[in-house]
Structures are given as structure tokens and as C-alpha cells.
Amino acid sequence: MFTGIIEDRGKVTAIERRAEFIRIGISTDLDLSDVREGDSIAVDGSCLTATEVHAGTGEFAADVSPETMRVTTLGYLKIGAMVNLEKAMRLGERLGGHLVSGHVDCVGRVLEKRPTGPGYLLGFAVDSRKYLVEKGSVTVDGVSLTVNKVTKGRFWVMIIPHTSSETGLTTKLVNDRVNIEYDIIGKYVENFVRLRNHGSELDEEKLRRHGFV
């Protein structure tokens, strides 16, 4: 699990094709001394497994599966690209953002980018608004944000100067792709309500027909 509080902007230093997978190498100022091979790191909001860790040089590598490439922007990365990084949270640490799984729900698109005082108002087009509520949480490229406004298939967030400098979200241009993860609590609530509305004694075959298993 993650919090959506970005710890560093890493740089893509290598992209290697391995059959249907790609392995990406990333350099970072993150302290990797407590990261081991097999640990999770969120890269632009997508939870990846570190397959190589070189703490001394501040570099790590991670494999990206075909499914991850299909549902995220990671398949579009190029050498030199900057990515948002966050190490997995530990129990007992402060939860500065909100609960983020690192499982991207969809790729959204930048719809609007407008300076507002010292910050920016960013608008995004997404596949659905059902998990979005005004003043609720959403994750964009791994960044925990508060939803300002929601309409059909669109939502807006305010980016303060600190978030802008630490995450690079305001370097995005209109029509650029971004990784979107909806609030996990909303998804669980929806699933619970659907199951309840279909009765409490549904057997496995009925659940499968309704797409719950």
C-alpha cells in the first residue's frame, strides 16, 4: 500500500524489451538502503516489484508486464522521462494522503490546464465518474489529490505550488495521458452494495454471472 505522497522524481535510464515484458531502469535520490529485491515501489502510481536494487548508486530496475502496460502509461515511457516515486508505506507511519493500492484503474487524459493564482487547476477526462465525489480523493500519476469538481466523465483538481514542484503534474500538457486510481473505499462500498442488492445467499455461479468472482 501507498499514501500518494510522492517521495522523489526519478529518471528513466534504461528500457529493455524482454519478450512481452519490459524492464525499466530508474535513477533516484530516494534512500534505497531499506529496499530489497521483491519490494514494491510505485512508479507514476503503478505498483511495481523491484527486480534489481543498487542502493550505492541510487538505481533500481522493475519489470512491467503486458497487463500493466495495457492499463497504465508505463508502456509509453522513454529514456530520460521523469516519473513519480513512492516506496511502500509501513504500518505505524503517518498516512499523509489516502490509502493507495498502486493498482491503476484507467488511463485518463489532461483536459484543461489553467493557472489559478500561484497554483494550477487541472481537468481530466476519465472512463467513468462513479467513484469520484467532490472533496473526495483520487490518485493521478501516484499523487493523492482532492477532487474539486465532477461532471460526466470529467473531474478537476487544484495543484498547489508544492505539489507542482514535487510531482511534475503541471508539466503535463493538454491531451497527455495520466494514470488514474480511484479511491479504494468507494470500490469496496460499490461491491458491497451490489452484493447486498442481489441477496445474501448468492452461490458462486450466480456471483460469477454478475462479475463478482
PDB file of N, CA and C in Angstrom, residues 75-109:
ATOM      1  N   GLY A  75       3.951   1.864 -20.587  1.00  0.00           N
ATOM      2  CA  GLY A  75       4.395   1.393 -21.894  1.00  0.00           C
ATOM      3  C   GLY A  75       4.817   2.511 -22.826  1.00  0.00           C
ATOM      4  N   TYR A  76       4.480   3.761 -22.471  1.00  0.00           N
ATOM      5  CA  TYR A  76       4.840   4.916 -23.301  1.00  0.00           C
ATOM      6  C   TYR A  76       6.112   5.610 -22.824  1.00  0.00           C
ATOM      7  N   LEU A  77       6.699   5.114 -21.731  1.00  0.00           N
ATOM      8  CA  LEU A  77       7.887   5.774 -21.188  1.00  0.00           C
ATOM      9  C   LEU A  77       9.051   5.747 -22.169  1.00  0.00           C
ATOM     10  N   LYS A  78       9.851   6.789 -22.123  1.00  0.00           N
ATOM     11  CA  LYS A  78      11.064   6.859 -22.924  1.00  0.00           C
ATOM     12  C   LYS A  78      12.234   7.173 -22.002  1.00  0.00           C
ATOM     13  N   ILE A  79      13.427   6.833 -22.451  1.00  0.00           N
ATOM     14  CA  ILE A  79      14.614   7.136 -21.659  1.00  0.00           C
ATOM     15  C   ILE A  79      14.705   8.644 -21.442  1.00  0.00           C
ATOM     16  N   GLY A  80      14.956   9.035 -20.211  1.00  0.00           N
ATOM     17  CA  GLY A  80      15.011  10.447 -19.853  1.00  0.00           C
ATOM     18  C   GLY A  80      13.735  10.963 -19.225  1.00  0.00           C
ATOM     19  N   ALA A  81      12.654  10.182 -19.316  1.00  0.00           N
ATOM     20  CA  ALA A  81      11.382  10.605 -18.726  1.00  0.00           C
ATOM     21  C   ALA A  81      11.500  10.667 -17.213  1.00  0.00           C
ATOM     22  N   MET A  82      10.791  11.613 -16.604  1.00  0.00           N
ATOM     23  CA  MET A  82      10.746  11.740 -15.158  1.00  0.00           C
ATOM     24  C   MET A  82       9.476  11.082 -14.640  1.00  0.00           C
ATOM     25  N   VAL A  83       9.605  10.326 -13.549  1.00  0.00           N
ATOM     26  CA  VAL A  83       8.468   9.583 -13.002  1.00  0.00           C
ATOM     27  C   VAL A  83       8.354   9.836 -11.497  1.00  0.00           C
ATOM     28  N   ASN A  84       7.121   9.807 -11.003  1.00  0.00           N
ATOM     29  CA  ASN A  84       6.869   9.966  -9.573  1.00  0.00           C
ATOM     30  C   ASN A  84       7.128   8.652  -8.852  1.00  0.00           C
ATOM     31  N   LEU A  85       7.853   8.718  -7.733  1.00  0.00           N
ATOM     32  CA  LEU A  85       8.221   7.516  -6.991  1.00  0.00           C
ATOM     33  C   LEU A  85       7.745   7.597  -5.545  1.00  0.00           C
ATOM     34  N   GLU A  86       7.282   6.460  -5.042  1.00  0.00           N
ATOM     35  CA  GLU A  86       6.948   6.331  -3.625  1.00  0.00           C
ATOM     36  C   GLU A  86       7.220   4.899  -3.189  1.00  0.00           C
ATOM     37  N   LYS A  87       7.974   4.751  -2.112  1.00  0.00           N
ATOM     38  CA  LYS A  87       8.185   3.431  -1.531  1.00  0.00           C
ATOM     39  C   LYS A  87       6.926   3.002  -0.785  1.00  0.00           C
ATOM     40  N   ALA A  88       6.745   1.690  -0.653  1.00  0.00           N
ATOM     41  CA  ALA A  88       5.575   1.186   0.062  1.00  0.00           C
ATOM     42  C   ALA A  88       5.580   1.689   1.503  1.00  0.00           C
ATOM     43  N   MET A  89       4.388   2.003   2.004  1.00  0.00           N
ATOM     44  CA  MET A  89       4.267   2.523   3.361  1.00  0.00           C
ATOM     45  C   MET A  89       4.479   1.398   4.383  1.00  0.00           C
ATOM     46  N   ARG A  90       4.854   1.803   5.586  1.00  0.00           N
ATOM     47  CA  ARG A  90       4.973   0.864   6.695  1.00  0.00           C
ATOM     48  C   ARG A  90       3.841   1.124   7.688  1.00  0.00           C
ATOM     49  N   LEU A  91       3.327   0.039   8.308  1.00  0.00           N
ATOM     50  CA  LEU A  91       2.319   0.203   9.340  1.00  0.00           C
ATOM     51  C   LEU A  91       2.895   1.039  10.475  1.00  0.00           C
ATOM     52  N   GLY A  92       2.113   1.976  10.940  1.00  0.00           N
ATOM     53  CA  GLY A  92       2.565   2.849  12.023  1.00  0.00           C
ATOM     54  C   GLY A  92       3.054   4.194  11.545  1.00  0.00           C
ATOM     55  N   GLU A  93       3.294   4.335  10.222  1.00  0.00           N
ATOM     56  CA  GLU A  93       3.713   5.625   9.693  1.00  0.00           C
ATOM     57  C   GLU A  93       2.507   6.525   9.478  1.00  0.00           C
ATOM     58  N   ARG A  94       2.776   7.816   9.353  1.00  0.00           N
ATOM     59  CA  ARG A  94       1.693   8.758   9.086  1.00  0.00           C
ATOM     60  C   ARG A  94       1.111   8.514   7.700  1.00  0.00           C
ATOM     61  N   LEU A  95      -0.207   8.619   7.618  1.00  0.00           N
ATOM     62  CA  LEU A  95      -0.894   8.498   6.337  1.00  0.00           C
ATOM     63  C   LEU A  95      -1.222   9.899   5.853  1.00  0.00           C
ATOM     64  N   GLY A  96      -0.270  10.500   5.145  1.00  0.00           N
ATOM     65  CA  GLY A  96      -0.418  11.891   4.757  1.00  0.00           C
ATOM     66  C   GLY A  96      -1.410  12.126   3.639  1.00  0.00           C
ATOM     67  N   GLY A  97      -1.602  11.135   2.767  1.00  0.00           N
ATOM     68  CA  GLY A  97      -2.537  11.296   1.659  1.00  0.00           C
ATOM     69  C   GLY A  97      -3.800  10.492   1.907  1.00  0.00           C
ATOM     70  N   HIS A  98      -3.964   9.386   1.158  1.00  0.00           N
ATOM     71  CA  HIS A  98      -5.049   8.449   1.417  1.00  0.00           C
ATOM     72  C   HIS A  98      -4.561   7.058   1.019  1.00  0.00           C
ATOM     73  N   LEU A  99      -5.341   6.032   1.312  1.00  0.00           N
ATOM     74  CA  LEU A  99      -4.922   4.669   1.003  1.00  0.00           C
ATOM     75  C   LEU A  99      -4.887   4.458  -0.505  1.00  0.00           C
ATOM     76  N   VAL A 100      -3.709   4.149  -1.015  1.00  0.00           N
ATOM     77  CA  VAL A 100      -3.490   3.962  -2.457  1.00  0.00           C
ATOM     78  C   VAL A 100      -2.917   2.559  -2.664  1.00  0.00           C
ATOM     79  N   SER A 101      -3.534   1.776  -3.526  1.00  0.00           N
ATOM     80  CA  SER A 101      -3.089   0.397  -3.732  1.00  0.00           C
ATOM     81  C   SER A 101      -1.971   0.286  -4.762  1.00  0.00           C
ATOM     82  N   GLY A 102      -1.874   1.272  -5.653  1.00  0.00           N
ATOM     83  CA  GLY A 102      -0.911   1.171  -6.749  1.00  0.00           C
ATOM     84  C   GLY A 102      -1.432   0.352  -7.908  1.00  0.00           C
ATOM     85  N   HIS A 103      -2.724   0.036  -7.899  1.00  0.00           N
ATOM     86  CA  HIS A 103      -3.358  -0.698  -8.991  1.00  0.00           C
ATOM     87  C   HIS A 103      -4.177   0.293  -9.816  1.00  0.00           C
ATOM     88  N   VAL A 104      -3.613   0.701 -10.928  1.00  0.00           N
ATOM     89  CA  VAL A 104      -4.204   1.754 -11.757  1.00  0.00           C
ATOM     90  C   VAL A 104      -5.517   1.269 -12.362  1.00  0.00           C
ATOM     91  N   ASP A 105      -6.548   2.107 -12.280  1.00  0.00           N
ATOM     92  CA  ASP A 105      -7.859   1.742 -12.814  1.00  0.00           C
ATOM     93  C   ASP A 105      -8.008   2.067 -14.292  1.00  0.00           C
ATOM     94  N   CYS A 106      -7.441   3.177 -14.712  1.00  0.00           N
ATOM     95  CA  CYS A 106      -7.577   3.558 -16.118  1.00  0.00           C
ATOM     96  C   CYS A 106      -6.544   4.623 -16.455  1.00  0.00           C
ATOM     97  N   VAL A 107      -6.378   4.856 -17.735  1.00  0.00           N
ATOM     98  CA  VAL A 107      -5.549   5.960 -18.213  1.00  0.00           C
ATOM     99  C   VAL A 107      -6.473   7.122 -18.544  1.00  0.00           C
ATOM    100  N   GLY A 108      -6.250   8.247 -17.867  1.00  0.00           N
ATOM    101  CA  GLY A 108      -7.019   9.441 -18.146  1.00  0.00           C
ATOM    102  C   GLY A 108      -6.264  10.368 -19.086  1.00  0.00           C
ATOM    103  N   ARG A 109      -6.890  11.478 -19.398  1.00  0.00           N
ATOM    104  CA  ARG A 109      -6.297  12.433 -20.331  1.00  0.00           C
ATOM    105  C   ARG A 109      -6.445  13.841 -19.770  1.00  0.00           C
TER     106      ARG A 109
END
